[in-house]
Coordinates of C-alpha atoms in Angstrom, one line a residue:
X8 CA 22.6 15.2 24.2
X9 CA 23.5 13.9 27.7
X10 CA 23.1 10.2 28.5
X11 CA 20.2 11.0 30.8
X12 CA 18.4 12.8 28.0
X13 CA 19.0 10.0 25.6
X14 CA 17.7 7.4 28.0
X15 CA 14.5 9.5 28.5
X16 CA 14.1 9.9 24.8
X17 CA 14.5 6.2 24.1
X18 CA 12.2 5.4 26.9
X19 CA 9.5 7.7 25.5
X20 CA 10.0 6.2 22.0
X21 CA 9.6 2.7 23.4
X22 CA 6.4 3.7 25.2
X23 CA 5.0 5.2 22.0
X24 CA 5.8 2.0 20.1
X25 CA 3.6 -0.1 22.3
X26 CA 0.2 0.8 20.6
X27 CA 1.7 -0.1 17.3
X28 CA 3.7 -3.3 18.2
X29 CA 1.1 -4.8 20.6
X30 CA -1.5 -5.7 18.0
X31 CA 1.1 -7.6 15.9
X32 CA 2.5 -9.3 19.0
X33 CA -1.1 -10.3 20.0
X34 CA -1.7 -11.7 16.5
X35 CA 1.4 -13.8 16.4
X36 CA 1.2 -15.2 20.0
X37 CA -2.6 -15.8 19.7
X38 CA -2.0 -17.9 16.6
X39 CA -0.2 -20.5 18.8
X40 CA -2.8 -20.5 21.6
X41 CA -5.9 -22.7 22.0
X42 CA -9.1 -20.9 21.0
X43 CA -10.2 -20.8 24.7
X44 CA -7.1 -18.9 25.7
X45 CA -7.2 -16.2 23.0
X46 CA -9.9 -14.0 24.6
X47 CA -9.0 -14.9 28.2
X48 CA -9.0 -12.0 30.7
X49 CA -6.6 -10.7 31.7
X50 CA -4.8 -11.3 28.4
X51 CA -1.5 -13.1 28.5
X52 CA 1.6 -11.8 26.6
X53 CA 2.8 -15.4 26.1
X54 CA 0.9 -18.6 25.5
X55 CA 0.4 -20.8 28.5
X56 CA 0.5 -23.8 26.1
X57 CA 2.2 -23.5 22.7
X58 CA 0.0 -25.1 20.0
X59 CA 1.3 -24.8 16.4
X60 CA -1.4 -27.1 14.9
X61 CA -3.2 -24.0 13.6
X62 CA -0.4 -23.4 11.1
X63 CA -0.9 -26.9 9.7
X64 CA -4.7 -26.5 9.5
X65 CA -4.2 -23.3 7.4
X66 CA -2.9 -25.5 4.5
X67 CA -5.5 -28.2 5.1
X68 CA -8.6 -26.1 4.9
X69 CA -7.6 -24.0 1.9
X70 CA -5.0 -24.2 -0.9
X71 CA -3.1 -21.7 1.0
X72 CA 0.3 -22.3 -0.6
X73 CA -1.3 -21.6 -4.1
X74 CA -3.1 -18.5 -2.7
X75 CA 0.2 -17.3 -1.2
X76 CA 1.9 -17.7 -4.5
X77 CA -0.9 -15.9 -6.3
X78 CA -0.5 -12.8 -4.1
X79 CA 3.2 -12.9 -4.3
X80 CA 3.6 -13.1 -8.0
X81 CA 0.7 -10.6 -8.7
X82 CA 2.3 -8.1 -6.3
X83 CA 5.7 -8.6 -7.9
X84 CA 4.4 -8.2 -11.5
X85 CA 2.3 -5.2 -10.6
X86 CA 5.2 -3.5 -8.8
X87 CA 7.6 -4.0 -11.7
X88 CA 5.0 -2.9 -14.3
X89 CA 4.0 0.1 -12.3
X90 CA 7.6 1.2 -11.8
X91 CA 8.3 0.9 -15.5
X92 CA 5.1 2.8 -16.6
X93 CA 5.4 5.5 -13.9
X94 CA 9.1 6.1 -14.5
X95 CA 8.5 6.7 -18.3
X96 CA 5.3 8.7 -17.7
X97 CA 6.9 10.8 -15.0
X98 CA 10.0 11.5 -17.1
X99 CA 7.9 12.5 -20.0
X100 CA 5.8 15.0 -17.9
X101 CA 9.0 16.4 -16.3
X102 CA 11.3 16.7 -19.3
X103 CA 9.4 16.6 -22.6
X104 CA 7.6 19.8 -23.6
X105 CA 4.4 19.4 -25.7
X106 CA 1.2 21.4 -26.1
X107 CA -1.3 20.8 -23.3
X108 CA 1.3 19.2 -21.1
X109 CA 0.1 20.7 -17.8
X110 CA -3.6 20.2 -18.7
X111 CA -3.0 16.5 -19.4
X112 CA -1.1 16.1 -16.2
X113 CA -4.1 17.6 -14.3
X114 CA -6.3 15.1 -16.0
X115 CA -4.0 12.3 -14.9
X116 CA -4.1 13.5 -11.3
X117 CA -7.9 13.5 -11.3
X118 CA -7.5 9.7 -11.2
X119 CA -6.5 10.1 -7.6
X120 CA -10.0 11.5 -6.8
X121 CA -11.9 8.7 -8.3
X122 CA -12.7 5.8 -5.8
X123 CA -12.2 2.3 -7.1
X124 CA -15.8 1.5 -6.2
X125 CA -17.0 3.9 -8.9
X126 CA -15.2 2.1 -11.7
X127 CA -15.5 -1.5 -10.5
X128 CA -18.8 -2.3 -12.3
X129 CA -17.8 -1.0 -15.8
X130 CA -14.3 -2.7 -15.4
X131 CA -16.0 -6.0 -14.5
X132 CA -18.3 -5.8 -17.5
X133 CA -15.3 -5.1 -19.8
X134 CA -13.2 -8.0 -18.4
X135 CA -16.3 -10.3 -18.4
X136 CA -16.8 -9.5 -22.1
X137 CA -13.2 -10.3 -22.8
X138 CA -13.5 -13.6 -20.9
X139 CA -10.9 -12.6 -18.3
X140 CA -13.0 -12.9 -15.1
X141 CA -11.8 -15.5 -12.6
X142 CA -8.3 -14.9 -13.8
X143 CA -5.5 -12.7 -12.5
X144 CA -5.4 -10.4 -15.5
X145 CA -7.7 -7.7 -14.0
X146 CA -5.6 -7.6 -10.8
X147 CA -2.5 -7.0 -12.9
X148 CA -3.7 -4.7 -15.6
X149 CA -5.9 -2.3 -13.6
X150 CA -3.2 -1.3 -11.1
X151 CA -0.5 -0.9 -13.8
X152 CA -2.6 1.0 -16.3
X153 CA -5.3 2.5 -14.1
X154 CA -5.7 5.0 -11.3
X155 CA -3.5 3.2 -8.8
X156 CA -0.4 4.2 -10.9
X157 CA -1.2 7.9 -10.8
X158 CA 0.5 8.4 -7.4
X159 CA 3.6 6.6 -8.7
X160 CA 3.7 8.8 -11.8
X161 CA 3.4 11.9 -9.6
X162 CA 6.3 10.8 -7.4
X163 CA 8.5 10.0 -10.4
X164 CA 7.6 13.4 -12.1
X165 CA 8.6 15.3 -9.0
X166 CA 11.9 13.5 -8.7
X167 CA 12.8 14.1 -12.4
X168 CA 11.9 17.7 -12.1
X169 CA 14.5 18.1 -9.3
X170 CA 17.3 16.5 -11.3
X171 CA 19.8 19.0 -12.7
X172 CA 19.4 19.6 -16.4
X173 CA 23.1 19.7 -16.9
X174 CA 23.2 15.9 -16.5
X175 CA 21.0 15.5 -19.6
X176 CA 22.9 18.1 -21.5
X177 CA 26.2 16.2 -20.9
X178 CA 24.5 13.0 -22.0
X179 CA 23.3 14.6 -25.2
X180 CA 26.8 15.9 -25.9
X181 CA 28.0 12.3 -25.6
X182 CA 25.6 11.3 -28.3
X183 CA 22.7 9.8 -26.2
X184 CA 19.2 10.2 -27.5
X185 CA 16.1 10.9 -25.4
X186 CA 15.5 7.2 -24.4
X187 CA 19.2 6.6 -23.9
X188 CA 19.4 9.6 -21.5
X189 CA 16.4 8.3 -19.6
X190 CA 17.7 4.7 -19.4
X191 CA 21.4 5.4 -18.7
X192 CA 21.3 8.7 -16.8
X193 CA 17.9 9.6 -15.2
X194 CA 16.7 6.2 -14.3
X195 CA 19.8 5.0 -12.3
X196 CA 19.6 8.3 -10.3
X197 CA 16.0 7.7 -9.5
X198 CA 16.5 4.7 -7.3
X199 CA 15.2 6.5 -4.1
X200 CA 12.0 7.4 -5.9
X201 CA 11.7 4.0 -7.4
X202 CA 12.1 2.5 -3.9
X203 CA 9.2 4.6 -2.6
X204 CA 7.1 3.6 -5.6
X205 CA 7.9 -0.1 -5.1
X206 CA 6.8 -0.1 -1.5
X207 CA 3.6 1.9 -2.2
X208 CA 2.7 -0.4 -5.1
X209 CA 3.6 -3.7 -3.4
X210 CA 1.5 -2.8 -0.3
X211 CA -1.4 -1.8 -2.4
X212 CA -1.4 -4.9 -4.5
X213 CA -0.7 -7.2 -1.5
X214 CA -3.6 -5.8 0.5
X215 CA -6.1 -5.5 -2.3
X216 CA -9.5 -6.9 -1.3
X217 CA -12.4 -5.5 -3.2
X218 CA -11.2 -6.4 -6.7
X219 CA -10.3 -10.1 -5.9
X220 CA -13.8 -10.7 -4.4
X221 CA -15.4 -9.2 -7.6
X222 CA -13.2 -10.9 -10.2
X223 CA -12.3 -14.2 -8.6
X224 CA -14.6 -17.1 -7.7
X225 CA -12.3 -20.2 -7.7
X226 CA -10.5 -20.8 -4.4
X227 CA -7.3 -21.8 -6.2
X228 CA -7.2 -18.4 -7.8
X229 CA -7.9 -16.4 -4.6
X230 CA -5.3 -13.9 -3.2
X231 CA -4.5 -13.8 0.5
X232 CA -6.9 -11.0 1.7
X233 CA -9.8 -13.0 0.1
X234 CA -8.5 -16.3 1.4
X235 CA -8.4 -15.0 5.0
X236 CA -12.2 -14.7 5.1
X237 CA -12.7 -18.4 4.3
X238 CA -11.4 -19.9 7.5
X239 CA -14.7 -20.5 9.3
X240 CA -16.2 -23.4 11.1
X241 CA -19.3 -25.4 10.1
X242 CA -21.6 -22.8 11.6
X243 CA -19.9 -19.9 9.8
X244 CA -18.1 -18.7 12.9
X245 CA -14.4 -17.6 12.6
X246 CA -11.7 -20.0 13.5
X247 CA -9.7 -17.5 15.4
X248 CA -6.4 -19.4 15.9
X249 CA -6.3 -20.5 12.2
X250 CA -7.2 -17.1 10.9
X251 CA -4.5 -15.5 13.1
X252 CA -2.0 -18.0 11.9
X253 CA -2.8 -17.3 8.3
X254 CA -2.7 -13.5 9.0
X255 CA 0.7 -13.9 10.6
X256 CA 2.1 -15.6 7.5
X257 CA 0.4 -13.0 5.3
X258 CA 2.0 -10.1 7.2
X259 CA 5.6 -11.5 6.9
X260 CA 6.4 -10.4 3.3
X261 CA 5.2 -6.9 4.0
X262 CA 7.5 -6.6 7.0
X263 CA 10.4 -8.0 5.1
X264 CA 9.9 -5.6 2.1
X265 CA 9.6 -2.5 4.4
X266 CA 12.6 -3.4 6.5
X267 CA 14.8 -4.0 3.4
X268 CA 13.6 -0.9 1.6
X269 CA 12.8 1.6 4.3
X270 CA 15.9 3.7 3.6
X271 CA 14.9 4.1 -0.1
X272 CA 11.4 4.8 1.0
X273 CA 12.4 7.7 3.2
X274 CA 14.8 9.1 0.7
X275 CA 12.2 8.8 -2.1
X276 CA 9.7 10.8 -0.1
X277 CA 12.3 13.4 0.8
X278 CA 13.4 13.9 -2.8
X279 CA 9.9 14.1 -4.2
X280 CA 8.8 16.9 -1.8
X281 CA 6.3 14.7 0.1
X282 CA 8.3 14.4 3.4
X283 CA 6.3 15.7 6.3

């Protein structure tokens, strides 16, 4: 392409980015504005007076550091656990032949059609009977062993189906068993698919809202989506600058994870036949 065409293309892309970038820009800049300036008209792109006190108040009004850690470690555990379960399940559905294999996989896929609101009541009763309410166990076990891992299993299955069978035949000739072939041959080659699964799973766990408000009641156990609703004044009105400061800090890990893993994310979608 000529230089003029490239400039026009880049200009068009920059213009298309504005609707997506502006809300994040408004959130971050409004978090350092006084409340009276947040909804001023016309809106200002930069604060007239920089006020960072809202970031300090986030930690004064709530145990925000503990809540941040809760979301971080839950998302990390759920991501690692889902990757392990989905990788083994996807490999089994792709490579191991057994009676009723396709029918069982269809049953697994039905989990994608069941809304989480449908199962939240029986799951709550089950965890309440086990004495696990107001703990983080429901937020860890349900995503790893329940319907949220179905999409991850589907992605891993599609990736393993596309792997050449000659690789496994060579591994068996070298004396590797089924698990050795999976762990030393198939799994290292599945890094793009695992990257896509990691991003999907981390975002789902990080943004989870319904389940925390059902299972958790102690502020120290809250996750970030639940904690963001607690920044209100004495009359129950939202403290906009404090909420936006907390939301800005909440969005930071998501941006970091996506920037670091976006290449694996795109490659994983391409290899699993989901691209486009």
